[in-house]
CSV table of C-alpha atoms in Angstrom, one decimal:
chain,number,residue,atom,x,y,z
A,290,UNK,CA,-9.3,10.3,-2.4
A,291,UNK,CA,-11.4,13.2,-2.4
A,292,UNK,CA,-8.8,15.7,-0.5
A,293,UNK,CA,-6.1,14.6,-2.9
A,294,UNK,CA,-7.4,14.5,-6.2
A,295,UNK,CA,-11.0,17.6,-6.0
A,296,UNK,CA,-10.8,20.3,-8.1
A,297,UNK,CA,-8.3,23.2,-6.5
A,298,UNK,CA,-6.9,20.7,-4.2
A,299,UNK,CA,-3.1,21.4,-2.7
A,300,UNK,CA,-3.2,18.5,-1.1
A,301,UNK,CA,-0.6,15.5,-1.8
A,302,UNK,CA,-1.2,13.2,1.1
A,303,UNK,CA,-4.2,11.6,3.0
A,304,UNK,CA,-5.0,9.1,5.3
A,305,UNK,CA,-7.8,6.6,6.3
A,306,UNK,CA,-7.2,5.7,10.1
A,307,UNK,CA,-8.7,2.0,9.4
A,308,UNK,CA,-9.6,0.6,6.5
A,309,UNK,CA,-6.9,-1.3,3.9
A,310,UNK,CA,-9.4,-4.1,4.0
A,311,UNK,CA,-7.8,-5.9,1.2
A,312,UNK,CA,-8.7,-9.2,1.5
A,313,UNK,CA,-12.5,-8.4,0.6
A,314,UNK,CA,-13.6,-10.0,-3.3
A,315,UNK,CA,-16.5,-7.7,-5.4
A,316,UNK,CA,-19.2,-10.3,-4.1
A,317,UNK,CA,-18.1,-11.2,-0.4
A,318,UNK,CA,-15.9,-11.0,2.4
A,319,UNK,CA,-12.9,-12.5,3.7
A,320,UNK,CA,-10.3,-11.8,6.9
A,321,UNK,CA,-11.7,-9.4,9.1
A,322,UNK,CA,-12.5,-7.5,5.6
A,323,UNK,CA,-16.4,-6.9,5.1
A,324,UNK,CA,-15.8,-4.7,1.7
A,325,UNK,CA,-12.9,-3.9,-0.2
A,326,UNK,CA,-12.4,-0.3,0.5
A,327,UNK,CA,-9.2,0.8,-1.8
A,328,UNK,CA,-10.9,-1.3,-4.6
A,329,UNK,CA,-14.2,0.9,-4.0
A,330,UNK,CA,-11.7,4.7,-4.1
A,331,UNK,CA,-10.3,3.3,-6.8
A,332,UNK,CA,-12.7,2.7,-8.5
A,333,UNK,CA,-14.6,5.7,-7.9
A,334,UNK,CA,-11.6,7.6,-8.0
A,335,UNK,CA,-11.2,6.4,-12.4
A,336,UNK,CA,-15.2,7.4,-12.6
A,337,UNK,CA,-14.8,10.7,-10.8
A,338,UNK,CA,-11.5,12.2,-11.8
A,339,UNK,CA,-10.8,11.1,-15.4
A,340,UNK,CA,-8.7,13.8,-16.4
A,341,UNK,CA,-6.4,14.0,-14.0
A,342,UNK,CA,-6.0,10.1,-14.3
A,343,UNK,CA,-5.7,10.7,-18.5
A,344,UNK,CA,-2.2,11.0,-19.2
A,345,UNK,CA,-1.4,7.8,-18.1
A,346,UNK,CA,-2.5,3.9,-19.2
A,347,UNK,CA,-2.0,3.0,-15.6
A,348,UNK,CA,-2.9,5.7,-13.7
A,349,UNK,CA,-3.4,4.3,-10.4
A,350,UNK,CA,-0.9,1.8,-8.3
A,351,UNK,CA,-1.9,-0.2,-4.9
A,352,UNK,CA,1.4,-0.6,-2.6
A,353,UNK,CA,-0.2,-3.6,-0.4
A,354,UNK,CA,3.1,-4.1,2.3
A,355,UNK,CA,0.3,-6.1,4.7
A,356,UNK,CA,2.3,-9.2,6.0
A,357,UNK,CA,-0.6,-11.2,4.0
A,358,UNK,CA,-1.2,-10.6,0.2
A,359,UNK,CA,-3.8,-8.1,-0.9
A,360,UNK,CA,-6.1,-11.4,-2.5
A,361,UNK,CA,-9.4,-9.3,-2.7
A,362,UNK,CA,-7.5,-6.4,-4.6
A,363,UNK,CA,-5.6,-8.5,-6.7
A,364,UNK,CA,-9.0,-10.3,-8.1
A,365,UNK,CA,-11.3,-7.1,-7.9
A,366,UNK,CA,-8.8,-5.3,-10.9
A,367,UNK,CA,-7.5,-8.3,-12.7
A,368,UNK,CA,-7.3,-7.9,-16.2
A,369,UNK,CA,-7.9,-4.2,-15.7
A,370,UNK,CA,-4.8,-2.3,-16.7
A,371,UNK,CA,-5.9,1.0,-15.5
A,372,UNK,CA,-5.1,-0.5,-12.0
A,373,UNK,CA,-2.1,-1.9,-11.0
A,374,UNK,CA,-1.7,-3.9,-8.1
A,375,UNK,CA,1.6,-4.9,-6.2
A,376,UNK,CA,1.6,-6.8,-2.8
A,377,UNK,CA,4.5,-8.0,-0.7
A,378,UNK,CA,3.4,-10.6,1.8
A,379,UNK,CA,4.9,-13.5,4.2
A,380,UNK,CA,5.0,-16.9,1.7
A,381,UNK,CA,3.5,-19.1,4.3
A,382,UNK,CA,1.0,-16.8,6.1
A,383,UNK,CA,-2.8,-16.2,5.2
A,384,UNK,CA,-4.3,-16.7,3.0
A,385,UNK,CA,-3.6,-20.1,2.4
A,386,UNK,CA,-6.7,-21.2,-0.4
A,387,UNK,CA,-7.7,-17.7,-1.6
A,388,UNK,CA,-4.4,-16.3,-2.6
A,389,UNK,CA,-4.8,-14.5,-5.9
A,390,UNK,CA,-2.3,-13.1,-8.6
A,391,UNK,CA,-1.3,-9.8,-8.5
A,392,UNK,CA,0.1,-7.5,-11.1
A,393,UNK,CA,3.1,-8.7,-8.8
A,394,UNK,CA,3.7,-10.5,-5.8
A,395,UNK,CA,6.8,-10.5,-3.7
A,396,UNK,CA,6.4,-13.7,-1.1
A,397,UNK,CA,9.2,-13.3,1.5
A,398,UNK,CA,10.4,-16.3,3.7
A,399,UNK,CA,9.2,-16.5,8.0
A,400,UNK,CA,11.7,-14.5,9.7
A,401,UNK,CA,12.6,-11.8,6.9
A,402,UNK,CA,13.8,-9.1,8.5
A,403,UNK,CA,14.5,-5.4,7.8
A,404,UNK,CA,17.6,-5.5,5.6
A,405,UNK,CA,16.7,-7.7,2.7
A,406,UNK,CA,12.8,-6.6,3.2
A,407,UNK,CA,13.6,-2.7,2.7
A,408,UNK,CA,16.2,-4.4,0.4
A,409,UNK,CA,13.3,-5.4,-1.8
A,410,UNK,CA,11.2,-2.4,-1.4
A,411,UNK,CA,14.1,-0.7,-2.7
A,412,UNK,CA,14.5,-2.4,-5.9
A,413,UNK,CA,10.6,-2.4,-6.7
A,414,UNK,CA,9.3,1.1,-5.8
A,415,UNK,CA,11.5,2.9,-8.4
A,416,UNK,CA,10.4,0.0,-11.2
A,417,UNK,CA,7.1,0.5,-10.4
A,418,UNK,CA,7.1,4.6,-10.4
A,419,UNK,CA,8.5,4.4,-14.1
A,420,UNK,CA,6.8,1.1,-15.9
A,421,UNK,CA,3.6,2.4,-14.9
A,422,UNK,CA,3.7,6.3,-14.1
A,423,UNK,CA,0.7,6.2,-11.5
A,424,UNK,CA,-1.1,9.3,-11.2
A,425,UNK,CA,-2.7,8.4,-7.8
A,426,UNK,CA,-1.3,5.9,-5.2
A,427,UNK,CA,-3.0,3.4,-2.7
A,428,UNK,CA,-0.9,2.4,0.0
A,429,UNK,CA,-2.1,-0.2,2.4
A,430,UNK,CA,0.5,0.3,5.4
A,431,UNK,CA,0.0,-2.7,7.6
A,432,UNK,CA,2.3,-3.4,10.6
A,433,UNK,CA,2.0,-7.1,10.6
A,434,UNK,CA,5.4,-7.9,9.5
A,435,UNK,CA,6.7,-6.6,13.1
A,436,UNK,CA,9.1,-9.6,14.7
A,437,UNK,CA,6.3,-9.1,17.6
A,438,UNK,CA,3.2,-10.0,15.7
A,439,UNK,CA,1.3,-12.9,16.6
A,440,UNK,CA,0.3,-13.7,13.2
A,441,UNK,CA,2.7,-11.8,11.1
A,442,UNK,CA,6.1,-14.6,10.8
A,443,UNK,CA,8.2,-12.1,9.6
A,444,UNK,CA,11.0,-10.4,12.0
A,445,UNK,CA,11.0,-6.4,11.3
A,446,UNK,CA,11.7,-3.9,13.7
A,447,UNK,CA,9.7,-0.2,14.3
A,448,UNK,CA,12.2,1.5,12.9
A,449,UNK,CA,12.5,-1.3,10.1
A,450,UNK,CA,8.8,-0.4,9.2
A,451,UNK,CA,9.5,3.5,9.6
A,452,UNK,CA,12.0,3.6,7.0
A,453,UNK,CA,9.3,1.1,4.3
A,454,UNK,CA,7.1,4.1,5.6
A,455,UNK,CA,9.2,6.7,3.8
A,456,UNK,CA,10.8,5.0,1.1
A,457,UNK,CA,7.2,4.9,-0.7
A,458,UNK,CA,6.5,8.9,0.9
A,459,UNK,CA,10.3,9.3,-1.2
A,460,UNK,CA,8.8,8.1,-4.0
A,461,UNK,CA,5.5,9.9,-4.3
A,462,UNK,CA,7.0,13.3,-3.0
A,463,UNK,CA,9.9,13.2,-5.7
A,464,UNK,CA,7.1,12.5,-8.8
A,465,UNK,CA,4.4,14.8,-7.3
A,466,UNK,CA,2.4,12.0,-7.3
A,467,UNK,CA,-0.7,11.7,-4.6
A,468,UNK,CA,-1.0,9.5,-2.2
A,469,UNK,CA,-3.9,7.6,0.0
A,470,UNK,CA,-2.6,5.8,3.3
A,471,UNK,CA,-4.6,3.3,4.7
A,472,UNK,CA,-4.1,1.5,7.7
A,473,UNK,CA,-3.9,-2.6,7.6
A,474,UNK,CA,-3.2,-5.6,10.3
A,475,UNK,CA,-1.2,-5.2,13.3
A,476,UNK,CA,-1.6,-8.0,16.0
A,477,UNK,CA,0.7,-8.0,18.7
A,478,UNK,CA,0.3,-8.8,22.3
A,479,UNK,CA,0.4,-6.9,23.9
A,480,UNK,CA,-1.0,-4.3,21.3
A,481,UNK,CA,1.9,-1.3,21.9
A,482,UNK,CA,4.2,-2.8,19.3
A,483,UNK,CA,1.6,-2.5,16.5
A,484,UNK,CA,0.2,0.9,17.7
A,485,UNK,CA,3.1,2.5,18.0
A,486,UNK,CA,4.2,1.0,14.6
A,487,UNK,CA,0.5,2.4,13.2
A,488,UNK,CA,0.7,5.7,14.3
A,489,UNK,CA,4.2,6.2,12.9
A,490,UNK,CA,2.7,5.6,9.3
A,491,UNK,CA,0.6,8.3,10.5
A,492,UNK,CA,2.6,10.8,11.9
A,493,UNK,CA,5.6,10.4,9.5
A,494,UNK,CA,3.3,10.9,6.7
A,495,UNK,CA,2.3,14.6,8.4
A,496,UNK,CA,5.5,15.6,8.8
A,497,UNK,CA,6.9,14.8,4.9
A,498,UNK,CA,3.8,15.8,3.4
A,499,UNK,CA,3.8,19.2,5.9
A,500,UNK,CA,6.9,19.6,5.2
A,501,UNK,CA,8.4,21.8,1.9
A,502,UNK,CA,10.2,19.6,-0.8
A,503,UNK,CA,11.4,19.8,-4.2
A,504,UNK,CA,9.5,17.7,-6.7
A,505,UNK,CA,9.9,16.3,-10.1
A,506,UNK,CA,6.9,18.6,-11.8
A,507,UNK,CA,5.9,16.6,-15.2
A,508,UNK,CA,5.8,19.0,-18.0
């Protein structure tokens, strides 16, 4: 959060290789998830950088697109407005007793697939960017909802994924509005689906963030 939002910063992108571990409550964890770490940057992010978080209510917006909902976020800042959280997640996948309420939930049915998925993403991003008018962005990028996951249900494709990837980077890049990538669940076997689908969030997110653009500049 640092390397986006520090005094003198000109950077609009960064990246945690791990993490997104979203299904982690304030007092224990849950799935693979030991601590919340976007709640913990977020949090320290509102102590740390209050002014450039000021000019807006909500100032900071979690994009969870993990195949399973973003439970420990969605408890960890409920009722805070200052942090709004949005997850999009398989109906019928994990988890099953803990599920919380988000600022909104999208649950999609087993088998979605990449048209009415980045459908959906379509619709929402753009709503999101101006109810709220974030000032710093969380994305949790998991590859679960690959047709190849073991624990994922849904059916999207690589490329499916790659263009989710840039529809929120679109988003971010046209409102000059920073951004935190973290990785979240990929589980396919064998493994090269969910790495290759992994290191695309990656890579794509160096080359649009690398790469010039114009940008909407708030006066």
């Amino acid at each position: 959060t640092h390397d986006v939002m520090g005094q003198g910063t000109a950077h609009k992108a960064a990246a945690q290789i791990a993490g997104g571990t979203h299904h982690a409550f304030a007092g224990w964890g849950e799935g693979f998830c030991v601590f919340n770490d976007i709640a913990v940057a977020a949090v320290n992010a509102l102590a740390h950088f209050p002014n450039q978080l000021a000019a807006s209510p909500t100032p900071i917006l979690v994009i969870d697109l993990d195949v399973h909902q973003g439970n420990g976020t969605a408890k960890i800042f409920e009722g805070d407005d200052r942090v709004v959280t949005f997850s999009v997640h398989g109906a019928g996948n994990y988890p099953w007793k803990t599920k919380m309420v988000s600022d909104h939930d999208v649950d999609l049915p087993d088998d979605t697939g990449d048209e009415e998925y980045n459908a959906i993403i379509a619709e929402w991003l753009p709503f999101l960017f101006d109810r709220y008018d974030p000032r710093l962005v969380y994305f949790q990028a998991g590859v679960d909802a690959l047709k190849e996951d073991s624990f994922g249900r849904l059916g999207m494709t690589r490329g499916g994924l790659l263009t989710r990837n840039h529809m929120v980077f679109n988003q971010c890049i046209s409102r000059d509005v920073p951004l935190v990538i973290t990785m979240g669940g990929g589980y396919s076997r064998p493994s090269d689906a969910s790495i290759n689908a992994h290191a695309d969030v990656f890579r794509s997110a160096a080359y649009r963030f690398a790469s010039p653009s114009p940008t909407t500049k708030r006066g």
